[in-house]
C-alpha cells in the first residue's frame, strides 16, 4: 500500500512538472500543488484514454502510456486552471 502511494506521488510529480514545462507562461504553483496537478491529470488522462481506447488499468498499473496520458491530462487541467484562475476581477477606483 505504501509503495502505491509513493508511486502515485512520484508519477504525479513527474507529470505535473512536465505539464508545467509544456504550458507557456508563469504558473505560481508549489511542489505539492504540482504533485496534485499530476495526480488529477492522471485521472483526467485515464478517463480520456478509457473514452478513446476503451482500455483501463486492468492491463497493468504502470505503463508508459499511463505516464503519457497523465502528462496530457495534467496539461489539460493546467490550461483550464490558468484560464479560470486568470479571470480575477480588478476594480479600479
mmCIF file with all atom_site columns, C-alpha atoms in Angstrom:
data_model
loop_
_atom_site.group_PDB
_atom_site.id
_atom_site.type_symbol
_atom_site.label_atom_id
_atom_site.label_alt_id
_atom_site.label_comp_id
_atom_site.label_asym_id
_atom_site.label_entity_id
_atom_site.label_seq_id
_atom_site.pdbx_PDB_ins_code
_atom_site.Cartn_x
_atom_site.Cartn_y
_atom_site.Cartn_z
_atom_site.occupancy
_atom_site.B_iso_or_equiv
_atom_site.pdbx_formal_charge
_atom_site.auth_seq_id
_atom_site.auth_comp_id
_atom_site.auth_asym_id
_atom_site.auth_atom_id
_atom_site.pdbx_PDB_model_num
ATOM 1  C CA . UNK A 1 1  ? 0.000   0.000  0.000   1.00 0.00 ? 1  UNK A CA 1
ATOM 2  C CA . UNK A 1 2  ? 2.768   2.459  0.886   1.00 0.00 ? 2  UNK A CA 1
ATOM 3  C CA . UNK A 1 3  ? 4.527   1.586  -2.390  1.00 0.00 ? 3  UNK A CA 1
ATOM 4  C CA . UNK A 1 4  ? 1.371   2.500  -4.308  1.00 0.00 ? 4  UNK A CA 1
ATOM 5  C CA . UNK A 1 5  ? 1.165   5.878  -2.565  1.00 0.00 ? 5  UNK A CA 1
ATOM 6  C CA . UNK A 1 6  ? 4.831   6.616  -3.263  1.00 0.00 ? 6  UNK A CA 1
ATOM 7  C CA . UNK A 1 7  ? 4.364   5.614  -6.924  1.00 0.00 ? 7  UNK A CA 1
ATOM 8  C CA . UNK A 1 8  ? 1.333   7.887  -7.283  1.00 0.00 ? 8  UNK A CA 1
ATOM 9  C CA . UNK A 1 9  ? 3.229   10.812 -5.732  1.00 0.00 ? 9  UNK A CA 1
ATOM 10 C CA . UNK A 1 10 ? 6.301   10.288 -7.947  1.00 0.00 ? 10 UNK A CA 1
ATOM 11 C CA . UNK A 1 11 ? 4.231   9.892  -11.143 1.00 0.00 ? 11 UNK A CA 1
ATOM 12 C CA . UNK A 1 12 ? 2.174   12.939 -10.102 1.00 0.00 ? 12 UNK A CA 1
ATOM 13 C CA . UNK A 1 13 ? 5.336   14.993 -9.606  1.00 0.00 ? 13 UNK A CA 1
ATOM 14 C CA . UNK A 1 14 ? 6.785   13.934 -12.969 1.00 0.00 ? 14 UNK A CA 1
ATOM 15 C CA . UNK A 1 15 ? 3.519   14.504 -14.861 1.00 0.00 ? 15 UNK A CA 1
ATOM 16 C CA . UNK A 1 16 ? 2.863   17.836 -13.145 1.00 0.00 ? 16 UNK A CA 1
ATOM 17 C CA . UNK A 1 17 ? 6.404   19.082 -13.767 1.00 0.00 ? 17 UNK A CA 1
ATOM 18 C CA . UNK A 1 18 ? 6.296   18.073 -17.435 1.00 0.00 ? 18 UNK A CA 1
ATOM 19 C CA . UNK A 1 19 ? 2.906   19.764 -17.843 1.00 0.00 ? 19 UNK A CA 1
ATOM 20 C CA . UNK A 1 20 ? 4.310   22.958 -16.317 1.00 0.00 ? 20 UNK A CA 1
ATOM 21 C CA . UNK A 1 21 ? 7.230   22.804 -18.766 1.00 0.00 ? 21 UNK A CA 1
ATOM 22 C CA . UNK A 1 22 ? 4.928   22.295 -21.755 1.00 0.00 ? 22 UNK A CA 1
ATOM 23 C CA . UNK A 1 23 ? 2.432   25.066 -20.948 1.00 0.00 ? 23 UNK A CA 1
ATOM 24 C CA . UNK A 1 24 ? 3.884   28.517 -21.652 1.00 0.00 ? 24 UNK A CA 1
ATOM 25 C CA . UNK A 1 25 ? 3.601   31.300 -19.145 1.00 0.00 ? 25 UNK A CA 1
ATOM 26 C CA . UNK A 1 26 ? 4.180   31.640 -15.436 1.00 0.00 ? 26 UNK A CA 1
ATOM 27 C CA . UNK A 1 27 ? 2.432   29.285 -13.053 1.00 0.00 ? 27 UNK A CA 1
ATOM 28 C CA . UNK A 1 28 ? 2.587   30.081 -9.365  1.00 0.00 ? 28 UNK A CA 1
ATOM 29 C CA . UNK A 1 29 ? 2.407   26.501 -8.120  1.00 0.00 ? 29 UNK A CA 1
ATOM 30 C CA . UNK A 1 30 ? 4.279   24.952 -5.222  1.00 0.00 ? 30 UNK A CA 1
ATOM 31 C CA . UNK A 1 31 ? 5.695   21.434 -5.305  1.00 0.00 ? 31 UNK A CA 1
ATOM 32 C CA . UNK A 1 32 ? 2.645   19.930 -3.508  1.00 0.00 ? 32 UNK A CA 1
ATOM 33 C CA . UNK A 1 33 ? 0.350   21.703 -5.994  1.00 0.00 ? 33 UNK A CA 1
ATOM 34 C CA . UNK A 1 34 ? 2.477   20.348 -8.871  1.00 0.00 ? 34 UNK A CA 1
ATOM 35 C CA . UNK A 1 35 ? 2.050   16.833 -7.457  1.00 0.00 ? 35 UNK A CA 1
ATOM 36 C CA . UNK A 1 36 ? -1.708  17.411 -7.109  1.00 0.00 ? 36 UNK A CA 1
ATOM 37 C CA . UNK A 1 37 ? -1.802  18.693 -10.687 1.00 0.00 ? 37 UNK A CA 1
ATOM 38 C CA . UNK A 1 38 ? -0.117  15.495 -11.871 1.00 0.00 ? 38 UNK A CA 1
ATOM 39 C CA . UNK A 1 39 ? -2.413  13.221 -9.844  1.00 0.00 ? 39 UNK A CA 1
ATOM 40 C CA . UNK A 1 40 ? -5.562  14.980 -11.075 1.00 0.00 ? 40 UNK A CA 1
ATOM 41 C CA . UNK A 1 41 ? -4.113  14.974 -14.585 1.00 0.00 ? 41 UNK A CA 1
ATOM 42 C CA . UNK A 1 42 ? -3.581  11.234 -14.280 1.00 0.00 ? 42 UNK A CA 1
ATOM 43 C CA . UNK A 1 43 ? -7.272  10.717 -13.543 1.00 0.00 ? 43 UNK A CA 1
ATOM 44 C CA . UNK A 1 44 ? -8.239  13.007 -16.438 1.00 0.00 ? 44 UNK A CA 1
ATOM 45 C CA . UNK A 1 45 ? -5.807  11.237 -18.780 1.00 0.00 ? 45 UNK A CA 1
ATOM 46 C CA . UNK A 1 46 ? -7.024  7.825  -17.670 1.00 0.00 ? 46 UNK A CA 1
ATOM 47 C CA . UNK A 1 47 ? -10.641 8.841  -18.200 1.00 0.00 ? 47 UNK A CA 1
ATOM 48 C CA . UNK A 1 48 ? -9.911  10.243 -21.664 1.00 0.00 ? 48 UNK A CA 1
ATOM 49 C CA . UNK A 1 49 ? -7.896  7.125  -22.530 1.00 0.00 ? 49 UNK A CA 1
ATOM 50 C CA . UNK A 1 50 ? -10.797 4.939  -21.474 1.00 0.00 ? 50 UNK A CA 1
ATOM 51 C CA . UNK A 1 51 ? -13.224 7.005  -23.568 1.00 0.00 ? 51 UNK A CA 1
ATOM 52 C CA . UNK A 1 52 ? -10.994 6.915  -26.637 1.00 0.00 ? 52 UNK A CA 1
ATOM 53 C CA . UNK A 1 53 ? -9.486  3.425  -26.494 1.00 0.00 ? 53 UNK A CA 1
ATOM 54 C CA . UNK A 1 54 ? -11.799 1.505  -24.116 1.00 0.00 ? 54 UNK A CA 1
ATOM 55 C CA . UNK A 1 55 ? -8.817  0.335  -22.021 1.00 0.00 ? 55 UNK A CA 1
ATOM 56 C CA . UNK A 1 56 ? -8.454  0.536  -18.274 1.00 0.00 ? 56 UNK A CA 1
ATOM 57 C CA . UNK A 1 57 ? -5.981  -0.175 -15.503 1.00 0.00 ? 57 UNK A CA 1
ATOM 58 C CA . UNK A 1 58 ? -6.555  -3.932 -15.578 1.00 0.00 ? 58 UNK A CA 1
ATOM 59 C CA . UNK A 1 59 ? -3.848  -4.160 -18.273 1.00 0.00 ? 59 UNK A CA 1
ATOM 60 C CA . UNK A 1 60 ? -1.212  -3.141 -15.711 1.00 0.00 ? 60 UNK A CA 1
ATOM 61 C CA . UNK A 1 61 ? -0.709  -0.301 -13.253 1.00 0.00 ? 61 UNK A CA 1
ATOM 62 C CA . UNK A 1 62 ? 2.447   1.408  -14.508 1.00 0.00 ? 62 UNK A CA 1
ATOM 63 C CA . UNK A 1 63 ? 2.703   1.688  -18.282 1.00 0.00 ? 63 UNK A CA 1
ATOM 64 C CA . UNK A 1 64 ? 4.448   4.253  -20.491 1.00 0.00 ? 64 UNK A CA 1
ATOM 65 C CA . UNK A 1 65 ? 1.063   5.120  -21.926 1.00 0.00 ? 65 UNK A CA 1
ATOM 66 C CA . UNK A 1 66 ? -0.092  5.838  -18.373 1.00 0.00 ? 66 UNK A CA 1
ATOM 67 C CA . UNK A 1 67 ? 2.626   8.422  -17.894 1.00 0.00 ? 67 UNK A CA 1
ATOM 68 C CA . UNK A 1 68 ? 1.926   9.977  -21.291 1.00 0.00 ? 68 UNK A CA 1
ATOM 69 C CA . UNK A 1 69 ? -1.789  10.075 -20.514 1.00 0.00 ? 69 UNK A CA 1
ATOM 70 C CA . UNK A 1 70 ? -1.010  11.631 -17.131 1.00 0.00 ? 70 UNK A CA 1
ATOM 71 C CA . UNK A 1 71 ? 1.028   14.393 -18.761 1.00 0.00 ? 71 UNK A CA 1
ATOM 72 C CA . UNK A 1 72 ? -1.687  15.059 -21.356 1.00 0.00 ? 72 UNK A CA 1
ATOM 73 C CA . UNK A 1 73 ? -4.324  15.155 -18.622 1.00 0.00 ? 73 UNK A CA 1
ATOM 74 C CA . UNK A 1 74 ? -2.160  17.448 -16.474 1.00 0.00 ? 74 UNK A CA 1
ATOM 75 C CA . UNK A 1 75 ? -1.666  19.833 -19.406 1.00 0.00 ? 75 UNK A CA 1
ATOM 76 C CA . UNK A 1 76 ? -5.453  19.954 -19.904 1.00 0.00 ? 76 UNK A CA 1
ATOM 77 C CA . UNK A 1 77 ? -6.054  20.575 -16.184 1.00 0.00 ? 77 UNK A CA 1
ATOM 78 C CA . UNK A 1 78 ? -3.334  23.257 -16.047 1.00 0.00 ? 78 UNK A CA 1
ATOM 79 C CA . UNK A 1 79 ? -4.685  25.122 -19.075 1.00 0.00 ? 79 UNK A CA 1
ATOM 80 C CA . UNK A 1 80 ? -8.193  25.067 -17.601 1.00 0.00 ? 80 UNK A CA 1
ATOM 81 C CA . UNK A 1 81 ? -6.805  26.179 -14.217 1.00 0.00 ? 81 UNK A CA 1
ATOM 82 C CA . UNK A 1 82 ? -4.936  29.096 -15.798 1.00 0.00 ? 82 UNK A CA 1
ATOM 83 C CA . UNK A 1 83 ? -7.968  30.188 -17.837 1.00 0.00 ? 83 UNK A CA 1
ATOM 84 C CA . UNK A 1 84 ? -10.405 30.016 -14.922 1.00 0.00 ? 84 UNK A CA 1
ATOM 85 C CA . UNK A 1 85 ? -7.925  31.361 -12.352 1.00 0.00 ? 85 UNK A CA 1
ATOM 86 C CA . UNK A 1 86 ? -6.908  34.195 -14.664 1.00 0.00 ? 86 UNK A CA 1
ATOM 87 C CA . UNK A 1 87 ? -10.356 35.779 -14.510 1.00 0.00 ? 87 UNK A CA 1
ATOM 88 C CA . UNK A 1 88 ? -9.722  37.728 -11.361 1.00 0.00 ? 88 UNK A CA 1
ATOM 89 C CA . UNK A 1 89 ? -11.683 40.920 -11.461 1.00 0.00 ? 89 UNK A CA 1
ATOM 90 C CA . UNK A 1 90 ? -9.880  44.115 -10.571 1.00 0.00 ? 90 UNK A CA 1
ATOM 91 C CA . UNK A 1 91 ? -11.882 47.121 -9.531  1.00 0.00 ? 91 UNK A CA 1
ATOM 92 C CA . UNK A 1 92 ? -10.389 50.496 -10.308 1.00 0.00 ? 92 UNK A CA 1
ATOM 93 C CA . UNK A 1 93 ? -11.468 53.332 -8.061  1.00 0.00 ? 93 UNK A CA 1
#
